[in-house]
Tab-separated table of C-alpha atoms in Angstrom:
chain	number	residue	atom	x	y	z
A	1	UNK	CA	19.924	-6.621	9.718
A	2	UNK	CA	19.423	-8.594	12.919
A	3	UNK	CA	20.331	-11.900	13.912
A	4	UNK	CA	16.498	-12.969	15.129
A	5	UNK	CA	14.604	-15.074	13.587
A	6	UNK	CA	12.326	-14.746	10.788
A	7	UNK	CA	8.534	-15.090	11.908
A	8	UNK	CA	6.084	-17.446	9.884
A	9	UNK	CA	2.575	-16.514	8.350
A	10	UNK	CA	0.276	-19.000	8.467
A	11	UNK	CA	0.756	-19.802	4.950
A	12	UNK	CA	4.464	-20.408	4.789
A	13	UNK	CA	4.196	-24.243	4.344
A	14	UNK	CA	1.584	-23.680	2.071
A	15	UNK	CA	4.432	-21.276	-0.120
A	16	UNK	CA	7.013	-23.961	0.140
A	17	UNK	CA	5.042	-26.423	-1.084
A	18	UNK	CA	4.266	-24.669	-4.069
A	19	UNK	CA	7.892	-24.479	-4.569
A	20	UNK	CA	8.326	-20.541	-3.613
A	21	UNK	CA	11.695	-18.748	-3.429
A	22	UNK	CA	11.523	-17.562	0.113
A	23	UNK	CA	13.509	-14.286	1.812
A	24	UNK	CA	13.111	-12.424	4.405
A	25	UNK	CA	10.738	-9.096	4.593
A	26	UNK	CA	10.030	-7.327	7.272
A	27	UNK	CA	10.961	-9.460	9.830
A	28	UNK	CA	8.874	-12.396	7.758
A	29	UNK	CA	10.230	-15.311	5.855
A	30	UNK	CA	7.951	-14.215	2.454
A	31	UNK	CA	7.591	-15.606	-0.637
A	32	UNK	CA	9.383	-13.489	-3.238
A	33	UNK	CA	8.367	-15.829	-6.377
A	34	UNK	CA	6.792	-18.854	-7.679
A	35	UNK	CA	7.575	-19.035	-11.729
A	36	UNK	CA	8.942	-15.956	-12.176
A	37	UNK	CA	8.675	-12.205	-10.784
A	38	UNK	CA	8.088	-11.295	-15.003
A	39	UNK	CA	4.625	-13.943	-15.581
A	40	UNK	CA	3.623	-13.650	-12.124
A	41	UNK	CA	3.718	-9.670	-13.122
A	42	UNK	CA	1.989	-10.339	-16.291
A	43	UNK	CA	-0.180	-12.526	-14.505
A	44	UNK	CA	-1.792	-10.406	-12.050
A	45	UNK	CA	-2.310	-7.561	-14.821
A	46	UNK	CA	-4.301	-10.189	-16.974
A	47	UNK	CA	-5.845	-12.478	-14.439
A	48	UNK	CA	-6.001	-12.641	-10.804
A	49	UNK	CA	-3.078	-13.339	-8.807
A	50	UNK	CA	-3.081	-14.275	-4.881
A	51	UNK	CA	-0.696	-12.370	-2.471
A	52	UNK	CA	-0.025	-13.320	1.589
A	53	UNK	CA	-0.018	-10.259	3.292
A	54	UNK	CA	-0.654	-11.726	5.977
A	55	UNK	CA	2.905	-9.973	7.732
A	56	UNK	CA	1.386	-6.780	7.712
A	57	UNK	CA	-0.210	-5.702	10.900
A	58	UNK	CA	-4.140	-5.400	11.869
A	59	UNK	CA	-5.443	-3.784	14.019
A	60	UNK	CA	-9.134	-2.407	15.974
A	61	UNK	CA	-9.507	0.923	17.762
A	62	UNK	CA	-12.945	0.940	19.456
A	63	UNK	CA	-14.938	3.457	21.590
A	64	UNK	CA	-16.291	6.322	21.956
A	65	UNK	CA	-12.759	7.989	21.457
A	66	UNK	CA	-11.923	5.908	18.622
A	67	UNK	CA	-12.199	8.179	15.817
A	68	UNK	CA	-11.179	11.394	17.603
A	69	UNK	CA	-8.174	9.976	18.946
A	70	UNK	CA	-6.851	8.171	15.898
A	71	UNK	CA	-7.680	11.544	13.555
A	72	UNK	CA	-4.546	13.090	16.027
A	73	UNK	CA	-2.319	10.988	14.506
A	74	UNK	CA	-3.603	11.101	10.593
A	75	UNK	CA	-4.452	13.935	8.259
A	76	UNK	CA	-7.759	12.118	6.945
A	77	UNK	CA	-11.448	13.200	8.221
A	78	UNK	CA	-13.129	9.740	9.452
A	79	UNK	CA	-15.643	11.351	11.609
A	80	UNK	CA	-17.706	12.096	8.554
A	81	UNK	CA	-16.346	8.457	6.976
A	82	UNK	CA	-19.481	6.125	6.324
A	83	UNK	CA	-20.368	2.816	7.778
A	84	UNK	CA	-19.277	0.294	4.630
A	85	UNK	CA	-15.948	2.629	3.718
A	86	UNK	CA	-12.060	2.979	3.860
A	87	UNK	CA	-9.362	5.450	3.393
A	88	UNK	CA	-5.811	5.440	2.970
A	89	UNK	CA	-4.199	7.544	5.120
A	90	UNK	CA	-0.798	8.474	7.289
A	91	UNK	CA	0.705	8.033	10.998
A	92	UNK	CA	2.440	11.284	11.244
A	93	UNK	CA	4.963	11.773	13.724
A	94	UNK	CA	5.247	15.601	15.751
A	95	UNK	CA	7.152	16.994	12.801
A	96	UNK	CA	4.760	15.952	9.984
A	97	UNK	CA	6.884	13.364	9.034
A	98	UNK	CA	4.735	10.270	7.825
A	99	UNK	CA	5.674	6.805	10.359
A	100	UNK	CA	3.615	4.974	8.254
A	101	UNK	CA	0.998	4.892	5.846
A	102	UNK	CA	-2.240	2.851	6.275
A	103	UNK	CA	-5.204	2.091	5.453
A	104	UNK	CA	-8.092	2.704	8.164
A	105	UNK	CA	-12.165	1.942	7.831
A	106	UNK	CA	-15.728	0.702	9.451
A	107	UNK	CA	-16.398	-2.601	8.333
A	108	UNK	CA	-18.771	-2.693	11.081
A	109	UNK	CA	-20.217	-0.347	13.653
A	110	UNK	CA	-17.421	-1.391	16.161
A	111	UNK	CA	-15.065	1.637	15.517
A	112	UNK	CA	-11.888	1.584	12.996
A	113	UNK	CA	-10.535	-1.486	11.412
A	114	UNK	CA	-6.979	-0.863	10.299
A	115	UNK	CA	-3.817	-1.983	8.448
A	116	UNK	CA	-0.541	-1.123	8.744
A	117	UNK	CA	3.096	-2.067	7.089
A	118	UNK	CA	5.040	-5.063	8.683
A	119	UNK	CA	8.136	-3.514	9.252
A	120	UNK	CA	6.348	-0.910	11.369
A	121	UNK	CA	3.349	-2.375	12.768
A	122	UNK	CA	5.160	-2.801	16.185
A	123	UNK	CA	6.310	0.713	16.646
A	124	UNK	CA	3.068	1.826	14.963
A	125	UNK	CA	0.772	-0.651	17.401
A	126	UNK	CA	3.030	0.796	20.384
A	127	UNK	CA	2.585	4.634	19.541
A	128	UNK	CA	-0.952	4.041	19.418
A	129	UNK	CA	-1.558	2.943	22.459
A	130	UNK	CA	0.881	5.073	24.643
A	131	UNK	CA	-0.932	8.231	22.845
A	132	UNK	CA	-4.793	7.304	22.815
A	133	UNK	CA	-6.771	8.462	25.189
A	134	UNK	CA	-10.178	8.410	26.444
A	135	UNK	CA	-11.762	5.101	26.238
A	136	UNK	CA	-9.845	4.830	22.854
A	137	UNK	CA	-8.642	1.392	23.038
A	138	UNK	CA	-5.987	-0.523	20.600
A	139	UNK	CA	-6.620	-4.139	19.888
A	140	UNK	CA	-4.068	-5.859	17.977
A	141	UNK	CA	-5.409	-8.485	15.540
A	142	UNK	CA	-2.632	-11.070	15.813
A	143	UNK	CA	-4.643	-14.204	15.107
A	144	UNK	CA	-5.760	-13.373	11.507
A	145	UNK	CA	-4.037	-13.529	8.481
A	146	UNK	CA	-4.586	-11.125	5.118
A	147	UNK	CA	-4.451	-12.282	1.836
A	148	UNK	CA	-5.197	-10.014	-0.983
A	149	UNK	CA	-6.400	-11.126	-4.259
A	150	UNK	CA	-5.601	-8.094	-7.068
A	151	UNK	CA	-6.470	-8.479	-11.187
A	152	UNK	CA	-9.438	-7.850	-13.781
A	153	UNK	CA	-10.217	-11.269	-13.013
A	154	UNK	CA	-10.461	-11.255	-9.497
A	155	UNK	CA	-14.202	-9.683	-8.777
A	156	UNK	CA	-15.272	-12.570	-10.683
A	157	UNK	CA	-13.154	-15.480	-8.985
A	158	UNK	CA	-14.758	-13.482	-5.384
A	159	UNK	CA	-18.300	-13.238	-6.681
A	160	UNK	CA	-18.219	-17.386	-6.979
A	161	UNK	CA	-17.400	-17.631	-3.878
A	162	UNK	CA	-20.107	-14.922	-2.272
A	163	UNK	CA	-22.259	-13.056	-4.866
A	164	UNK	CA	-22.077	-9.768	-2.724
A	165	UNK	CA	-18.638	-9.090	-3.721
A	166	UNK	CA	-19.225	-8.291	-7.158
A	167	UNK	CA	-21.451	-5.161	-5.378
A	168	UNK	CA	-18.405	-3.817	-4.022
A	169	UNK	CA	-17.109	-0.735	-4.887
A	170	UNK	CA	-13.302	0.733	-4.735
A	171	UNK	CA	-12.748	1.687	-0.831
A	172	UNK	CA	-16.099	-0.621	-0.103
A	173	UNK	CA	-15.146	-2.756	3.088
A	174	UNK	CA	-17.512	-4.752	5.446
A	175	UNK	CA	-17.201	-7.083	8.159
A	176	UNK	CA	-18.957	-10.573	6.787
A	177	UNK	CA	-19.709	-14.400	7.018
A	178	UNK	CA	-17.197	-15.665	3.439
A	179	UNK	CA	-15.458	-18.969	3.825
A	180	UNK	CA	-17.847	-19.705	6.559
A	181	UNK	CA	-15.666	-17.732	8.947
A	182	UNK	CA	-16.186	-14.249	10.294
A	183	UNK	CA	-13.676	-12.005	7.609
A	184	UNK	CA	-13.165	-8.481	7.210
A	185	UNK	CA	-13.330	-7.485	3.223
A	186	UNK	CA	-12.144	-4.697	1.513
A	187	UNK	CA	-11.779	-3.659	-2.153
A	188	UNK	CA	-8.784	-1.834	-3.010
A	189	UNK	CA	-4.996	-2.727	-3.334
A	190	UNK	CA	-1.771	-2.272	-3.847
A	191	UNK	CA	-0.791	-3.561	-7.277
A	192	UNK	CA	-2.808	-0.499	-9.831
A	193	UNK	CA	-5.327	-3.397	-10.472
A	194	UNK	CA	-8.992	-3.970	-9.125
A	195	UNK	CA	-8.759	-6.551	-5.997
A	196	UNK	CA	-9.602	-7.567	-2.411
A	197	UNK	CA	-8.322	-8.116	1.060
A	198	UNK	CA	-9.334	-10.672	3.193
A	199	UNK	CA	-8.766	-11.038	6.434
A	200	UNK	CA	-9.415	-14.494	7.814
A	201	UNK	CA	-8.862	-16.130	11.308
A	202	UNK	CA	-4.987	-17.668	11.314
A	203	UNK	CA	-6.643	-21.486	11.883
A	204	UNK	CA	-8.272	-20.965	7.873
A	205	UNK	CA	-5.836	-18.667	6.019
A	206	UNK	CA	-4.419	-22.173	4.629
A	207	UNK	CA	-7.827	-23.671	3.318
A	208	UNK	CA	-9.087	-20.288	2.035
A	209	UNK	CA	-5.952	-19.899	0.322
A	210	UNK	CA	-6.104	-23.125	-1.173
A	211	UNK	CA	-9.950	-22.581	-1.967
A	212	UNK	CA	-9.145	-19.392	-3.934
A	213	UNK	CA	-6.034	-21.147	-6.231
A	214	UNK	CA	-8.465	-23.939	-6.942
A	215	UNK	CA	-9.573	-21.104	-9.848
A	216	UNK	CA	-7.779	-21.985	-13.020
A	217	UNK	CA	-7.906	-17.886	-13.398
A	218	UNK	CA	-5.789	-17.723	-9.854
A	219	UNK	CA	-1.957	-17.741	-9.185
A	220	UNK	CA	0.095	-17.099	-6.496
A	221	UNK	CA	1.937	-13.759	-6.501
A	222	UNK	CA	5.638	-13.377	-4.684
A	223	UNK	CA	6.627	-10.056	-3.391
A	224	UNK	CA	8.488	-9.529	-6.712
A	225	UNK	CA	5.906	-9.212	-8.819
A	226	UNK	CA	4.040	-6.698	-6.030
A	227	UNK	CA	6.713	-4.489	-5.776
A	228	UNK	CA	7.072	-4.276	-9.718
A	229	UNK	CA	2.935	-4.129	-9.824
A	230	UNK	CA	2.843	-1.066	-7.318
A	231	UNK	CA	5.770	0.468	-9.009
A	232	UNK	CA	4.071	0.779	-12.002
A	233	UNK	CA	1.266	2.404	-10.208
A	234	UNK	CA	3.325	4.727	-8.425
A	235	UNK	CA	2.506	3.737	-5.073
A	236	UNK	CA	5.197	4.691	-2.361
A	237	UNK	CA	6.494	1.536	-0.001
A	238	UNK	CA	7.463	2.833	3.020
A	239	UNK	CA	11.179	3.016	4.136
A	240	UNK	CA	11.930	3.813	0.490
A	241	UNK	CA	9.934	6.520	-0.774
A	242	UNK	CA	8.261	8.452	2.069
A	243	UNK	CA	9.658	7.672	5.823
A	244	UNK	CA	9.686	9.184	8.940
A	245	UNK	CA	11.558	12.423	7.265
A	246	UNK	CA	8.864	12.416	4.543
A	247	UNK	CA	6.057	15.019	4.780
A	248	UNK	CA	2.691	14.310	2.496
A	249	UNK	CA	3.493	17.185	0.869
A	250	UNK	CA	6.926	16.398	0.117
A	251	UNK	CA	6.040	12.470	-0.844
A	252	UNK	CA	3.053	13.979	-3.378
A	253	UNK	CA	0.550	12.600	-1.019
A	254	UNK	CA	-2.110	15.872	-0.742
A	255	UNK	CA	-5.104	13.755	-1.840
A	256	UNK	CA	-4.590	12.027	1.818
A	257	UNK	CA	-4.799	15.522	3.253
A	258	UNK	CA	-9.039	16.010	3.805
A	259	UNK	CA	-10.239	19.737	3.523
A	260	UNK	CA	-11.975	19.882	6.847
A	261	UNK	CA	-8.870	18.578	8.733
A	262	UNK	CA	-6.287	21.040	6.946
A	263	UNK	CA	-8.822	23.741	7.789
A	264	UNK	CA	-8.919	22.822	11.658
A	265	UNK	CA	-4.879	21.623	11.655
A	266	UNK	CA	-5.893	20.031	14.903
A	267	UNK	CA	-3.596	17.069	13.688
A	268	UNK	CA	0.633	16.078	13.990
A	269	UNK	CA	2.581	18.324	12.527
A	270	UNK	CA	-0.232	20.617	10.765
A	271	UNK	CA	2.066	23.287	10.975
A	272	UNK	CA	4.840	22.170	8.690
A	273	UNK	CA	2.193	20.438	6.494
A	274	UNK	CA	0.090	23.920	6.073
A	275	UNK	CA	3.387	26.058	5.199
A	276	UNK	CA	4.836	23.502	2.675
A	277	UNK	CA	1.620	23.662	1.303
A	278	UNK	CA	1.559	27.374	1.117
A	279	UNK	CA	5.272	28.032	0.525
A	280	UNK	CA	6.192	24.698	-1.020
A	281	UNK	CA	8.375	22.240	-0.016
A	282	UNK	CA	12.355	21.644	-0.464
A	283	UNK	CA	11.796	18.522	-2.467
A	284	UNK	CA	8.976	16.477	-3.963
A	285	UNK	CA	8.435	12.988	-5.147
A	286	UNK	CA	8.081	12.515	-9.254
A	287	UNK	CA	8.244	9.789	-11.567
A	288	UNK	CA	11.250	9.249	-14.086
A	289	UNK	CA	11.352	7.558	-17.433
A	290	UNK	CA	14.721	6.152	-17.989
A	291	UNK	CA	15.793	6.297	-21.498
A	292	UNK	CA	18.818	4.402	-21.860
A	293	UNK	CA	20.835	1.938	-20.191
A	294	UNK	CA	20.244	-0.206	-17.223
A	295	UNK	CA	17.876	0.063	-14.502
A	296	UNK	CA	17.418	3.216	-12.091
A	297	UNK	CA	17.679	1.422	-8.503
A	298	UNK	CA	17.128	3.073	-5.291
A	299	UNK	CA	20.047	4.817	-4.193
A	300	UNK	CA	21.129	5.864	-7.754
A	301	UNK	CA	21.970	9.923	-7.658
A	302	UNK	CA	19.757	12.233	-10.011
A	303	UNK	CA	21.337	15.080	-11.719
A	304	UNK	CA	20.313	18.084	-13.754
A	305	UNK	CA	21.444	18.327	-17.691
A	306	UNK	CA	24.636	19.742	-15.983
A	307	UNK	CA	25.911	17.226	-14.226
A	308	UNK	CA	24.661	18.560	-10.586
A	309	UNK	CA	23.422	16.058	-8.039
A	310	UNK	CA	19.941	17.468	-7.091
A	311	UNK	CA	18.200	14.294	-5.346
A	312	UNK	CA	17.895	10.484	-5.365
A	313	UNK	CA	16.069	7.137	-6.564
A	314	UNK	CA	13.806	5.708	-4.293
A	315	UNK	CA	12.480	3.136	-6.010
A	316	UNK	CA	13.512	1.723	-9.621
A	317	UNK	CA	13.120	-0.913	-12.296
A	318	UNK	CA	11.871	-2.502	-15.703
A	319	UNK	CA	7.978	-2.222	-16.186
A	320	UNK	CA	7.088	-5.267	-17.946
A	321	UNK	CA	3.826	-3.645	-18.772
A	322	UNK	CA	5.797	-0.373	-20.550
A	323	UNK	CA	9.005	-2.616	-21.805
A	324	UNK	CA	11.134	0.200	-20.171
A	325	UNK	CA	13.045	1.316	-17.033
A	326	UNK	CA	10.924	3.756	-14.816
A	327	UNK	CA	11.647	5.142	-11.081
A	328	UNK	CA	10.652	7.467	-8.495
A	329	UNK	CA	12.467	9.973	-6.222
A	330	UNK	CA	12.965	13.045	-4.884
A	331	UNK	CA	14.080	16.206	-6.601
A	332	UNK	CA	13.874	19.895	-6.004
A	333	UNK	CA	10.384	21.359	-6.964
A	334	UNK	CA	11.926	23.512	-9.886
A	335	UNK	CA	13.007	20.551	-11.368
A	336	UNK	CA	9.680	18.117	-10.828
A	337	UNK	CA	7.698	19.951	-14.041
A	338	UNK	CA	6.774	17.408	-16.271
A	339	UNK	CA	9.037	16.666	-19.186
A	340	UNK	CA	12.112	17.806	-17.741
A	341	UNK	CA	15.066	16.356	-19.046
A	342	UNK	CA	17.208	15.051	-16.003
A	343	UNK	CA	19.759	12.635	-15.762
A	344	UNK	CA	19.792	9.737	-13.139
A	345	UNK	CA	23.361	7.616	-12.123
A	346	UNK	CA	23.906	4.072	-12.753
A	347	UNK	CA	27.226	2.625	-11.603
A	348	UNK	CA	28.867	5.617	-11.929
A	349	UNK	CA	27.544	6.880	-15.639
A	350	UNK	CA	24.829	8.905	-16.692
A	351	UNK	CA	21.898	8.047	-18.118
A	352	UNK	CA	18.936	10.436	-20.173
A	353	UNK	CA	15.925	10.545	-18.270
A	354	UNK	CA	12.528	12.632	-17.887
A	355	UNK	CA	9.927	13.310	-15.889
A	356	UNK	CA	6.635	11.657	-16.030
A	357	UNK	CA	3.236	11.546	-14.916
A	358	UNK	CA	2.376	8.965	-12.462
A	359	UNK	CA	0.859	6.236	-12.099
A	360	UNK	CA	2.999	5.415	-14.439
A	361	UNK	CA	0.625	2.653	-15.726
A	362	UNK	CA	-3.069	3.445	-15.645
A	363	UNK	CA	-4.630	2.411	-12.298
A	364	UNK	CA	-7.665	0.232	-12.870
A	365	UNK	CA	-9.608	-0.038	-9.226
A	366	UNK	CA	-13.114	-0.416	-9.480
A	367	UNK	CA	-15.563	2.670	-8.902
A	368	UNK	CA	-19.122	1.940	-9.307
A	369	UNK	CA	-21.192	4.375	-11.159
A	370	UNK	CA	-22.980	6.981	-9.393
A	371	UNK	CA	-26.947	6.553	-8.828
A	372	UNK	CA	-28.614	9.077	-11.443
């Protein structure tokens, strides 16, 4: 907690006039609902539902450098990354541990364009530049917001507004004239669901905003509904499930891990990376069903079918999609086989629960088929 003052996104009178709960996230004062966390869930999975973002931090790194430098600092291979393309990837600390996760791409032919989480975009933003070198150079985007629209509706709603769009592809991002204002655009998200980000100069986040809702098929989305949306799709929010103690190995991250790099392990903490991957690691991240009683919430204590405490919830809640409780956390890797029966700890009595695949609702991004 501190006693400063929440910041503003550009589109917090635009929230409260819409009659938005508001809290504070990340140092923001953020919607958290509208109608309801449970339709504006429900919502988004059958329509198209608008979310600020706008809190979370963007960034450029440009010159010659760029690419080099950054791929220090992340386990992902954007050398070989195409003009047009994004990837999700992580800010590891000296240890391995993962400071953030991201996602990083080339829009345009001006070096990387990338995003990070609000509650670490200042530490993140001043790592960066104390540790790039060459002509690397860190530009921090301050003066535009992001809004992300996420749904099966949503490719639609964009391709009224600029036909391109519908050509996008999942991880498809380019720097364009939308809105008539200069945007970066990228397709992916956060919620399991196929969507876009926009990122639009602070002075026309409000009209754009108010452009896309004039879409009978558009609602606005609180941070409720998100964090139930990317639950679902078993997505990790950092400072819950992977931090700064997290490897990728540990936080069942390897896809973020490219070939190429792990076979050079020129990057942070290759070395502890490499042997969990080799040797395994002390814990991993899985997915739980909970079978009875209330919710699994982060902090609740897993145990084996004997009663031991092997590991913790992360993250935890009803799916409103599955009409059940699910979770994530971490347990040892003999007990992270799917299908084990575990146990997880709710206000002091235990409760049947097993482990699952995840996502634990089918992701649905958009991948356009491949040229024959």
């Amino acid at each position: 907690m501190t006693d400063e003052p929440l910041k503003t996104t550009p589109l917090n009178a635009a929230h409260r006039a819409a009659g938005a709960r508001m809290v504070g996230f990340g140092g923001y004062d953020m919607p958290v609902q509208y109608e309801g966390v449970l339709a504006e869930h429900r919502w988004t999975r059958e329509h198209a539902g608008l979310f600020d973002v706008s809190h979370m931090g963007q960034c450029k790194i440009t010159g010659e450098d760029a690419v080099a430098q950054f791929e220090r600092f992340v386990p992902g291979d954007y050398a070989i990354l195409k003009a047009g393309k994004q990837k999700y990837s992580l800010l590891l600390n000296a240890e391995g541990g993962i400071m953030d996760d991201l996602m990083a791409g080339k829009p345009d032919h001006d070096g990387l364009y990338v995003v990070v989480n609000a509650g670490n975009k200042d530490a993140d933003f001043a790592f960066l530049k104390a540790n790039l070198q060459g002509d690397a150079t860190l530009t921090v985007l301050d003066d535009r917001s992001l809004i992300a629209i996420q749904g099966p509706e949503a490719a639609e709603v964009m391709a009224a507004h600029e036909p391109v769009m519908a050509e996008f592809g999942f991880m498809d991002c380019a720097r364009l004239m939308l809105f008539g204002v200069d945007c970066f655009v990228s397709r992916s998200g956060y919620t399991g669901e196929d969507g876009y980000e926009i990122s639009v100069p602070n002075a026309d986040a409000e009209r754009i905003w108010n452009a896309l809702l004039q879409d009978a098929r558009v609602k606005p989305i609180g941070l409720g509904a998100r964090d139930s949306l990317r639950l679902e799709a078993g997505l990790p929010l950092h400072g819950h499930d992977i931090d700064a103690t997290t490897s990728p190995v540990e936080g069942a991250l390897t896809f973020a891990l490219s070939k190429s790099r792990k076979e050079r392990a020129d990057f942070n903490g290759a070395a502890r990376i490499l042997k969990e991957l080799s040797d395994g690691p002390s814990r991993v991240r899985i997915g739980l069903s909970v079978k009875e009683g209330a919710p699994a919430r982060e902090g609740a204590e897993i145990a084996d079918m004997d009663g031991a405490v092997i590991g913790n919830v992360t993250s935890g809640g009803p799916s409103p999609t599955l009409g059940r409780n699910i979770a994530m956390g971490y347990v040892p890797p003999a007990f992270a086989e799917l299908g084990t029966d575990l146990k997880v700890i709710v206000r002091g009595k235990p409760a049947a629960a097993e482990v699952v695949a995840m996502p634990f609702v089918a992701q649905r991004y958009y991948r356009k088929p491949k040229a024959v």
